[in-house]
Amino acid sequence: MKKEERYNGVLSWFKENVPVAETELHYENPFHLLIAVILSAQCTDKRVNMITPALFEAFPTPEVLAASSPEVVYEYIKSVSYPNNKAKHLVGMAQMLLKEFNGVVPSDVDELQKLPGIGRKTANVIASVVFNKPAMAVDTHVFRVANRIGLTANSKTPLETEKTLIKYIPEELVAITHHWLILHGRYTCVARKPKCEACGLAPWCKYVQKSK
């Protein structure tokens, strides 16, 4: 099967069967999502969503968060992974947001990566989710699913996966494809034992074809 045929089949199936796909992180504005994305590193969205209501209420704006301290923020986020580092990142992010960006979350991926706690993956999430830019955030789910299906054919790094996906996916579908792949990896194409028997992508999946 040619790569273009596989992409066309996978994207067509998603468009027909999963017309709506969005982040599972709860947020009300770009600043909230920035906080949630920082917290979500190596942590489940479910856990993040449990703690962010109180966090958002205590720190509703960059000004309030910037004036706080990592020690205070820690008390709100101590149940997530790496809370000490994330508390420092959150305060530092708010301070830089005020100093460099007048308190406004930037839409540019390179600008976003200047903020503490924001790497390329998380910058792409913000650009895609908030600003609907054709940015492909490659987390563990996207990396695994894209390789397993055969969309990226043994990519060794997230950046390699990102570049391949961007090359073959129509620009207007990049943002939603990010969510399609994440959700597929979270609920169907799981890491240890993928649910191939219940997967609609089987006709185009390299993993399924090899398993026959």
Short mmCIF file of C-alpha atoms in Angstrom, two decimals:
data_model
loop_
_atom_site.label_atom_id
_atom_site.label_comp_id
_atom_site.label_asym_id
_atom_site.label_seq_id
_atom_site.Cartn_x
_atom_site.Cartn_y
_atom_site.Cartn_z
CA MET A 1 0.00 0.00 0.00
CA LYS A 2 1.38 3.40 -0.98
CA LYS A 3 1.82 5.99 1.76
CA GLU A 4 -0.63 8.39 0.08
CA GLU A 5 -3.29 5.65 -0.02
CA ARG A 6 -2.77 4.91 3.67
CA TYR A 7 -3.07 8.58 4.62
CA ASN A 8 -6.19 9.04 2.49
CA GLY A 9 -7.84 5.99 4.06
CA VAL A 10 -6.98 6.93 7.64
CA LEU A 11 -8.01 10.58 7.30
CA SER A 12 -11.24 9.71 5.48
CA TRP A 13 -12.19 7.22 8.21
CA PHE A 14 -11.54 9.77 10.94
CA LYS A 15 -13.50 12.49 9.11
CA GLU A 16 -16.52 10.23 8.76
CA ASN A 17 -16.42 8.53 12.15
CA VAL A 18 -14.90 11.16 14.46
CA PRO A 19 -16.08 14.51 13.05
CA VAL A 20 -15.45 16.26 16.36
CA ALA A 21 -12.12 15.80 18.16
CA GLU A 22 -10.88 18.22 20.80
CA THR A 23 -8.45 18.41 23.68
CA GLU A 24 -9.68 16.73 26.85
CA LEU A 25 -8.00 19.39 29.00
CA HIS A 26 -10.49 21.80 30.57
CA TYR A 27 -9.83 25.51 30.07
CA GLU A 28 -11.65 28.80 29.54
CA ASN A 29 -9.00 30.94 27.87
CA PRO A 30 -5.48 30.68 26.36
CA PHE A 31 -3.80 31.40 29.69
CA HIS A 32 -5.68 28.56 31.36
CA LEU A 33 -4.72 26.16 28.58
CA LEU A 34 -1.10 27.23 28.90
CA ILE A 35 -1.22 26.26 32.58
CA ALA A 36 -3.00 22.97 31.87
CA VAL A 37 -0.56 22.00 29.13
CA ILE A 38 2.43 22.63 31.40
CA LEU A 39 0.82 20.46 34.08
CA SER A 40 -0.03 17.69 31.60
CA ALA A 41 3.59 16.78 30.85
CA GLN A 42 3.97 13.09 31.83
CA CYS A 43 0.61 13.31 33.60
CA THR A 44 -2.92 12.34 32.59
CA ASP A 45 -5.44 14.93 31.44
CA LYS A 46 -7.87 13.46 33.97
CA ARG A 47 -5.53 14.26 36.86
CA VAL A 48 -4.85 17.76 35.52
CA ASN A 49 -8.57 18.46 35.18
CA MET A 50 -9.05 17.49 38.83
CA ILE A 51 -6.74 20.21 40.12
CA THR A 52 -7.13 23.07 37.66
CA PRO A 53 -10.51 24.44 38.87
CA ALA A 54 -9.02 25.49 42.22
CA LEU A 55 -5.79 26.60 40.53
CA PHE A 56 -7.63 28.78 37.98
CA GLU A 57 -9.72 30.32 40.74
CA ALA A 58 -6.63 31.16 42.81
CA PHE A 59 -4.59 32.41 39.84
CA PRO A 60 -7.05 33.78 37.26
CA THR A 61 -4.56 36.03 35.46
CA PRO A 62 -0.83 36.14 34.64
CA GLU A 63 -0.50 39.08 37.05
CA VAL A 64 -1.77 37.07 40.02
CA LEU A 65 0.32 34.00 39.20
CA ALA A 66 3.47 36.06 38.57
CA ALA A 67 3.13 37.68 41.98
CA SER A 68 2.94 34.31 43.72
CA SER A 69 5.73 31.86 44.51
CA PRO A 70 6.50 28.25 43.53
CA GLU A 71 5.95 27.23 47.15
CA VAL A 72 2.39 28.56 47.13
CA VAL A 73 1.59 27.12 43.68
CA TYR A 74 2.99 23.75 44.75
CA GLU A 75 0.19 23.30 47.28
CA TYR A 76 -2.37 23.41 44.46
CA ILE A 77 -0.55 21.03 42.10
CA LYS A 78 1.24 18.58 44.40
CA SER A 79 -0.78 15.61 43.12
CA VAL A 80 0.57 15.90 39.55
CA SER A 81 3.90 14.50 38.38
CA TYR A 82 7.01 16.63 39.07
CA PRO A 83 5.10 19.29 41.05
CA ASN A 84 8.21 21.16 42.23
CA ASN A 85 9.49 21.80 38.71
CA LYS A 86 6.03 22.58 37.38
CA ALA A 87 5.38 25.09 40.16
CA LYS A 88 8.59 26.92 39.21
CA HIS A 89 7.67 26.75 35.52
CA LEU A 90 4.19 28.16 36.11
CA VAL A 91 5.40 31.18 38.07
CA GLY A 92 8.26 31.76 35.63
CA MET A 93 5.88 31.43 32.68
CA ALA A 94 3.53 34.06 34.11
CA GLN A 95 6.41 36.45 34.83
CA MET A 96 7.81 36.12 31.30
CA LEU A 97 4.34 36.40 29.81
CA LEU A 98 4.05 39.83 31.46
CA LYS A 99 7.60 40.94 30.76
CA GLU A 100 7.95 39.79 27.16
CA PHE A 101 4.39 39.53 25.84
CA ASN A 102 2.34 42.08 27.80
CA GLY A 103 0.39 39.28 29.44
CA VAL A 104 -0.91 37.94 26.12
CA VAL A 105 -0.29 34.31 25.15
CA PRO A 106 1.65 34.39 21.85
CA SER A 107 0.44 32.38 18.86
CA ASP A 108 3.87 31.75 17.35
CA VAL A 109 5.44 28.36 18.13
CA ASP A 110 8.95 29.80 18.48
CA GLU A 111 7.73 32.57 20.79
CA LEU A 112 5.80 30.09 22.92
CA GLN A 113 8.91 27.96 23.41
CA LYS A 114 10.61 30.87 25.17
CA LEU A 115 8.23 30.39 28.10
CA PRO A 116 9.41 28.19 31.00
CA GLY A 117 7.86 24.73 30.88
CA ILE A 118 6.94 24.99 27.19
CA GLY A 119 8.73 22.74 24.71
CA ARG A 120 8.00 22.19 21.03
CA LYS A 121 5.20 19.69 21.69
CA THR A 122 3.36 21.91 24.14
CA ALA A 123 3.90 25.00 21.96
CA ASN A 124 2.30 23.13 19.07
CA VAL A 125 -0.66 22.23 21.29
CA ILE A 126 -1.28 25.90 22.12
CA ALA A 127 -0.85 27.01 18.51
CA SER A 128 -3.18 24.30 17.27
CA VAL A 129 -5.90 24.32 19.94
CA VAL A 130 -6.13 28.05 20.68
CA PHE A 131 -5.12 29.59 17.37
CA ASN A 132 -6.14 26.77 15.00
CA LYS A 133 -2.74 26.79 13.32
CA PRO A 134 -1.56 23.78 11.28
CA ALA A 135 0.76 22.66 14.09
CA MET A 136 1.27 18.98 14.91
CA ALA A 137 2.05 18.26 18.55
CA VAL A 138 3.70 14.85 18.83
CA ASP A 139 3.21 13.28 22.25
CA THR A 140 3.70 9.60 23.11
CA HIS A 141 0.28 8.68 21.67
CA VAL A 142 0.82 10.45 18.34
CA PHE A 143 4.36 9.07 18.06
CA ARG A 144 3.22 5.50 18.74
CA VAL A 145 0.06 5.51 16.65
CA ALA A 146 1.61 7.18 13.62
CA ASN A 147 4.44 4.66 13.59
CA ARG A 148 2.23 1.67 14.29
CA ILE A 149 -0.30 2.49 11.58
CA GLY A 150 2.49 3.18 9.13
CA LEU A 151 1.99 6.90 8.62
CA THR A 152 5.55 7.71 9.61
CA ALA A 153 7.38 4.43 8.95
CA ASN A 154 9.84 4.03 11.82
CA SER A 155 10.42 7.67 12.72
CA LYS A 156 13.06 7.84 15.43
CA THR A 157 12.16 11.18 17.02
CA PRO A 158 9.03 13.26 17.66
CA LEU A 159 10.38 15.98 15.35
CA GLU A 160 10.83 13.47 12.54
CA THR A 161 7.26 12.27 13.11
CA GLU A 162 5.98 15.85 13.14
CA LYS A 163 7.67 16.72 9.84
CA THR A 164 6.37 13.59 8.10
CA LEU A 165 2.81 14.11 9.28
CA ILE A 166 2.86 17.77 8.25
CA LYS A 167 4.14 16.77 4.81
CA TYR A 168 1.31 14.35 4.04
CA ILE A 169 -1.69 15.79 5.90
CA PRO A 170 -3.65 18.60 4.21
CA GLU A 171 -3.05 21.85 6.08
CA GLU A 172 -6.71 22.30 7.00
CA LEU A 173 -6.74 18.88 8.71
CA VAL A 174 -3.49 19.11 10.69
CA ALA A 175 -5.05 20.58 13.85
CA ILE A 176 -7.84 18.01 14.14
CA THR A 177 -5.58 15.11 13.10
CA HIS A 178 -3.47 15.85 16.17
CA HIS A 179 -6.54 15.14 18.31
CA TRP A 180 -7.62 12.15 16.22
CA LEU A 181 -4.28 10.43 16.76
CA ILE A 182 -4.11 11.27 20.48
CA LEU A 183 -7.62 10.01 21.20
CA HIS A 184 -7.08 6.91 19.06
CA GLY A 185 -3.92 6.14 20.99
CA ARG A 186 -5.57 6.82 24.32
CA TYR A 187 -8.62 4.62 23.83
CA THR A 188 -8.07 2.16 20.94
CA CYS A 189 -4.47 1.89 19.77
CA VAL A 190 -3.19 1.57 23.34
CA ALA A 191 0.45 0.89 24.07
CA ARG A 192 0.56 -2.67 25.39
CA LYS A 193 -2.37 -4.37 23.72
CA PRO A 194 -4.00 -2.40 20.91
CA LYS A 195 -7.69 -3.13 20.35
CA CYS A 196 -7.24 -4.06 16.70
CA GLU A 197 -10.48 -6.07 16.57
CA ALA A 198 -12.45 -2.91 17.37
CA CYS A 199 -10.41 -0.54 15.21
CA GLY A 200 -11.90 1.00 12.07
CA LEU A 201 -8.42 1.81 10.76
CA ALA A 202 -7.52 -1.88 10.31
CA PRO A 203 -7.76 -1.80 6.47
CA TRP A 204 -4.97 0.78 6.32
CA CYS A 205 -2.91 -0.27 9.36
CA LYS A 206 0.53 -1.67 8.77
CA TYR A 207 0.56 -3.30 12.23
CA VAL A 208 -2.65 -5.21 11.49
CA GLN A 209 -1.40 -6.27 8.08
CA LYS A 210 1.83 -7.61 9.57
CA SER A 211 -0.10 -9.47 12.27
CA LYS A 212 -2.18 -11.47 9.79
#
